[in-house]
CSV table of C-alpha atoms in Angstrom, one decimal:
chain,number,residue,atom,x,y,z
Z,1069,MET,CA,237.3,133.1,-189.6
Z,1070,PHE,CA,233.7,132.9,-191.2
Z,1071,SER,CA,233.1,135.9,-193.6
Z,1072,GLY,CA,231.2,139.0,-192.0
Z,1073,ILE,CA,232.4,138.4,-188.7
Z,1074,SER,CA,234.9,141.2,-187.7
Z,1075,LYS,CA,237.3,141.8,-184.8
Z,1076,GLU,CA,235.4,144.0,-183.0
Z,1077,THR,CA,232.4,141.2,-182.7
Z,1078,TYR,CA,234.7,138.6,-181.3
Z,1079,SER,CA,236.0,141.4,-178.8
Z,1080,LEU,CA,232.2,141.8,-177.7
Z,1081,ILE,CA,231.9,138.1,-176.5
Z,1082,PRO,CA,231.6,137.7,-172.9
Z,1083,ASN,CA,234.6,136.3,-170.8
Z,1084,ILE,CA,232.9,132.8,-170.7
Z,1085,ILE,CA,234.4,129.7,-172.2
Z,1086,ILE,CA,232.3,127.2,-173.3
Z,1087,VAL,CA,233.9,123.8,-173.7
Z,1088,PHE,CA,232.4,121.4,-176.2
Z,1089,ILE,CA,234.3,118.2,-175.9
Z,1090,ASN,CA,234.5,116.4,-179.3
Z,1091,VAL,CA,233.7,112.9,-179.1
Z,1092,LYS,CA,230.9,111.0,-180.2
Z,1093,PHE,CA,229.8,109.1,-176.7
Z,1094,ASP,CA,229.1,110.6,-173.2
Z,1095,ILE,CA,231.9,111.5,-170.9
Z,1096,ASN,CA,232.3,112.5,-167.4
Z,1097,PHE,CA,234.3,116.0,-166.8
Z,1098,ILE,CA,237.4,115.3,-165.1
Z,1099,SER,CA,239.3,117.9,-163.6
Z,1100,LEU,CA,243.1,118.3,-164.6
Z,1101,GLN,CA,245.7,117.4,-161.7
Z,1102,GLY,CA,242.7,117.0,-159.1
Z,1103,ASN,CA,242.8,120.8,-158.7
Z,1104,ILE,CA,239.0,120.7,-159.3
Z,1105,ALA,CA,236.3,118.2,-157.5
Z,1106,ILE,CA,235.2,115.8,-160.6
Z,1107,VAL,CA,231.6,116.9,-161.5
Z,1108,LYS,CA,229.7,114.1,-163.4
Z,1109,ASP,CA,227.6,115.4,-166.3
Z,1110,ASN,CA,226.0,114.1,-169.3
Z,1111,TYR,CA,227.5,116.3,-172.2
Z,1112,LYS,CA,225.3,114.7,-174.8
Z,1113,GLU,CA,222.3,115.4,-173.2
Z,1114,TYR,CA,223.3,119.1,-173.5
Z,1115,ARG,CA,224.5,119.1,-177.0
Z,1116,ILE,CA,220.8,117.9,-177.8
Z,1117,ALA,CA,219.2,120.7,-175.8
Z,1118,PHE,CA,221.5,123.5,-177.2
Z,1119,GLY,CA,220.4,121.8,-180.7
Z,1120,GLU,CA,216.6,122.1,-179.8
Z,1121,ASN,CA,217.4,125.5,-178.7
Z,1122,LEU,CA,219.3,126.5,-182.0
Z,1123,ARG,CA,216.4,125.1,-184.2
Z,1124,LYS,CA,214.0,127.1,-182.1
Z,1125,LEU,CA,216.0,130.2,-182.7
Z,1126,ARG,CA,216.5,129.5,-186.4
Z,1127,LYS,CA,213.0,129.0,-187.1
Z,1128,ALA,CA,212.0,132.2,-185.4
Z,1129,ARG,CA,213.8,133.8,-188.0
Z,1130,ASN,CA,211.8,132.1,-191.1
Z,1131,LEU,CA,215.1,130.5,-191.8
Z,1132,ASP,CA,215.7,126.7,-193.0
Z,1133,PRO,CA,219.4,125.0,-192.8
Z,1134,ILE,CA,220.1,125.7,-196.0
Z,1135,ASP,CA,219.5,129.5,-195.5
Z,1136,LEU,CA,221.5,129.6,-192.4
Z,1137,ALA,CA,224.3,127.8,-194.1
Z,1138,ALA,CA,224.6,130.3,-196.9
Z,1139,LEU,CA,224.5,133.3,-194.9
Z,1140,ILE,CA,227.4,132.0,-193.2
Z,1141,GLY,CA,229.2,131.0,-196.2
Z,1142,GLY,CA,231.4,128.3,-196.6
Z,1143,VAL,CA,229.1,126.2,-194.8
Z,1144,ASP,CA,227.4,122.7,-195.9
Z,1145,PRO,CA,223.9,123.0,-194.9
Z,1146,LYS,CA,224.6,119.3,-193.6
Z,1147,GLN,CA,226.4,120.8,-190.8
Z,1148,ILE,CA,223.6,122.9,-189.3
Z,1149,TYR,CA,221.7,119.9,-189.3
Z,1150,ARG,CA,224.1,117.9,-187.7
Z,1151,ILE,CA,224.6,120.4,-185.1
Z,1152,GLU,CA,220.9,120.7,-184.4
Z,1153,ASN,CA,220.7,116.9,-183.9
Z,1154,ALA,CA,223.5,116.7,-181.5
Z,1155,GLU,CA,225.4,114.5,-184.3
Z,1156,ASN,CA,228.1,117.2,-185.1
Z,1157,ILE,CA,230.2,119.5,-182.2
Z,1158,PRO,CA,230.4,123.0,-183.2
Z,1159,SER,CA,233.6,124.9,-182.8
Z,1160,HIS,CA,233.9,128.1,-181.0
Z,1161,GLU,CA,233.8,129.9,-184.2
Z,1162,MET,CA,230.9,128.4,-185.9
Z,1163,ILE,CA,229.2,129.4,-182.7
Z,1164,ILE,CA,229.9,132.7,-183.1
Z,1165,ALA,CA,229.1,132.7,-186.7
Z,1166,ILE,CA,225.6,131.3,-186.3
Z,1167,ALA,CA,224.6,133.9,-183.7
Z,1168,VAL,CA,225.9,136.7,-185.5
Z,1169,LYS,CA,223.9,135.5,-188.7
Z,1170,LEU,CA,220.6,134.9,-186.8
Z,1171,GLY,CA,221.0,138.1,-184.9
Z,1172,TYR,CA,221.8,136.9,-181.4
Z,1173,THR,CA,224.4,136.6,-179.1
Z,1174,PRO,CA,226.3,133.5,-178.6
Z,1175,ALA,CA,225.3,133.3,-174.9
Z,1176,GLN,CA,221.5,133.2,-176.6
Z,1177,LEU,CA,222.4,130.1,-178.2
Z,1178,HIS,CA,223.1,128.7,-174.7
Z,1179,ASP,CA,220.5,130.4,-172.7
Z,1180,PHE,CA,217.8,127.3,-172.2
Z,1181,LYS,CA,216.9,125.4,-169.3
Z,1182,PHE,CA,219.2,122.2,-168.5
Z,1183,PRO,CA,220.0,120.4,-165.3
Z,1184,LEU,CA,223.8,121.1,-165.7
Z,1185,LYS,CA,225.8,119.8,-162.5
Z,1186,LEU,CA,228.3,122.6,-161.4
Z,1187,ASN,CA,231.2,121.6,-159.3
Z,1188,THR,CA,230.5,123.2,-155.7
Z,1189,GLU,CA,233.9,122.1,-154.2
Z,1190,PHE,CA,237.3,124.0,-154.7
Z,1191,ARG,CA,240.5,122.9,-153.1
Z,1192,LYS,CA,243.9,124.3,-153.9
Z,1193,VAL,CA,246.5,121.5,-154.4
Z,1194,ASP,CA,249.9,121.8,-152.6
Z,1195,HIS,CA,252.5,121.4,-155.3
Z,1196,VAL,CA,255.6,119.6,-153.7
Z,1197,SER,CA,259.2,119.4,-155.0
Z,1198,SER,CA,260.6,116.0,-155.9
Z,1199,LYS,CA,262.6,116.1,-152.4
Z,1200,SER,CA,259.4,116.1,-150.7
Z,1201,ASN,CA,258.0,112.9,-152.1
Z,1202,LEU,CA,260.2,110.6,-150.0
Z,1203,THR,CA,258.5,112.2,-147.1
Z,1204,TYR,CA,255.0,111.6,-148.3
Z,1205,LEU,CA,255.5,108.1,-149.2
Z,1206,ARG,CA,257.3,107.5,-145.8
Z,1207,ARG,CA,253.7,108.8,-144.5
Z,1208,LEU,CA,251.6,106.8,-146.4
Z,1209,MET,CA,253.7,103.7,-145.3
Z,1210,ASP,CA,253.6,104.7,-141.9
Z,1211,GLU,CA,250.0,106.2,-141.5
Z,1212,SER,CA,247.9,103.4,-143.9
Z,1213,ASP,CA,248.2,100.0,-144.9
Z,1214,PHE,CA,248.1,100.8,-148.5
Z,1215,LEU,CA,251.1,99.8,-149.0
Z,1216,LYS,CA,251.0,96.3,-147.5
Z,1217,ASP,CA,249.8,95.2,-151.2
Z,1218,ASN,CA,251.4,95.6,-154.6
Z,1219,ARG,CA,250.3,99.1,-155.9
Z,1220,THR,CA,251.1,100.8,-159.2
Z,1221,VAL,CA,252.7,104.0,-159.3
Z,1222,SER,CA,249.6,105.8,-160.6
Z,1223,GLU,CA,247.4,104.1,-157.2
Z,1224,ILE,CA,250.2,105.6,-155.1
Z,1225,VAL,CA,250.1,108.9,-156.8
Z,1226,SER,CA,246.3,109.1,-156.3
Z,1227,LYS,CA,246.1,107.9,-152.5
Z,1228,CYS,CA,248.7,110.6,-151.9
Z,1229,SER,CA,246.3,113.4,-153.3
Z,1230,GLU,CA,243.7,111.4,-151.4
Z,1231,LEU,CA,245.1,111.7,-148.2
Z,1232,PHE,CA,247.4,114.7,-148.1
Z,1233,LYS,CA,245.6,117.2,-150.8
Z,1234,ILE,CA,248.9,117.3,-152.6
Z,1235,ASP,CA,249.8,117.1,-156.5
Z,1236,LEU,CA,252.6,114.7,-156.9
Z,1237,LYS,CA,254.1,113.8,-160.5
Z,1238,SER,CA,254.3,109.9,-161.9
Z,1239,THR,CA,257.7,110.6,-162.7
Z,1240,SER,CA,259.2,112.1,-159.4
Z,1241,VAL,CA,257.2,109.4,-157.7
Z,1242,SER,CA,258.6,106.7,-159.3
Z,1243,ILE,CA,262.2,107.7,-159.0
Z,1244,ALA,CA,261.6,108.2,-154.9
Z,1245,LEU,CA,259.9,104.5,-154.9
Z,1246,LYS,CA,263.1,103.2,-156.6
Z,1247,SER,CA,265.2,105.2,-154.0
Z,1248,LEU,CA,262.9,103.3,-151.0
Z,1249,VAL,CA,263.7,99.7,-152.8
Z,1250,ILE,CA,267.3,100.5,-153.0
Z,1251,LYS,CA,267.0,101.1,-149.3
Z,1252,ASN,CA,265.3,97.8,-148.4
Z,1253,GLU,CA,261.9,99.7,-147.2
Z,1254,LEU,CA,260.1,98.9,-150.3
Z,1255,VAL,CA,259.8,95.6,-152.6
Z,1256,ARG,CA,259.0,96.2,-156.3
Z,1257,THR,CA,257.9,93.3,-158.5
Z,1258,PRO,CA,257.1,93.4,-162.3
Z,1259,SER,CA,253.5,93.8,-163.1
Z,1260,SER,CA,251.8,90.8,-164.7
Z,1261,LYS,CA,249.9,92.9,-166.7
Z,1262,ARG,CA,251.6,95.5,-168.1
Z,1263,LYS,CA,255.4,95.1,-169.6
Z,1264,ASN,CA,257.8,97.5,-168.2
Z,1265,ARG,CA,255.4,98.4,-165.1
Z,1266,TYR,CA,256.3,97.5,-161.5
Z,1267,LEU,CA,254.4,97.1,-158.4
Z,1268,TYR,CA,255.3,98.4,-154.9
Z,1269,ARG,CA,255.0,97.2,-151.5
Z,1270,ILE,CA,256.3,97.5,-148.1
Z,1271,LYS,CA,258.9,94.8,-147.1
Z,1272,ASN,CA,257.9,92.4,-144.8
């Protein structure tokens, strides 16, 4: 924890989690388990805008990066330069420390105009038990031509999620697929691209 920041200060932070993804390249935000629709965004551009706003607020206090680093304590001025130039990703604690020492709230550091694309599609995905996997796999076989071609487990899981709005686990689906192979309903062949991976299709 940075010096000069009390627990009371932390408790005043709005209940909003601002996530910075610590990577050096542009990425898309992809929701976990398909519970939220995919929302594409360029996070590097947001970091650039954040850095520019931080620089503006710092200059408004007549401070240079060396001064700000000294106020925070235990921080290399280069860190401030890198954050302002979108070369470094500040931790949540660093954002709080910078805001407090500049006399702003953490929210004010993010108070700038930016065309951030927000998710507008919210759907609940039904979680199913392993016993239900066979039911959905058979529906996939009966209601579509998807399994007429060789498919990986991950492709089958994704297709079931798309068609039936369910959350199937790859491990459980793999077990169910093997049982359908034993029952001669599906054919399993080794993948030519990945070792110890198999492809599944309907038996002709």
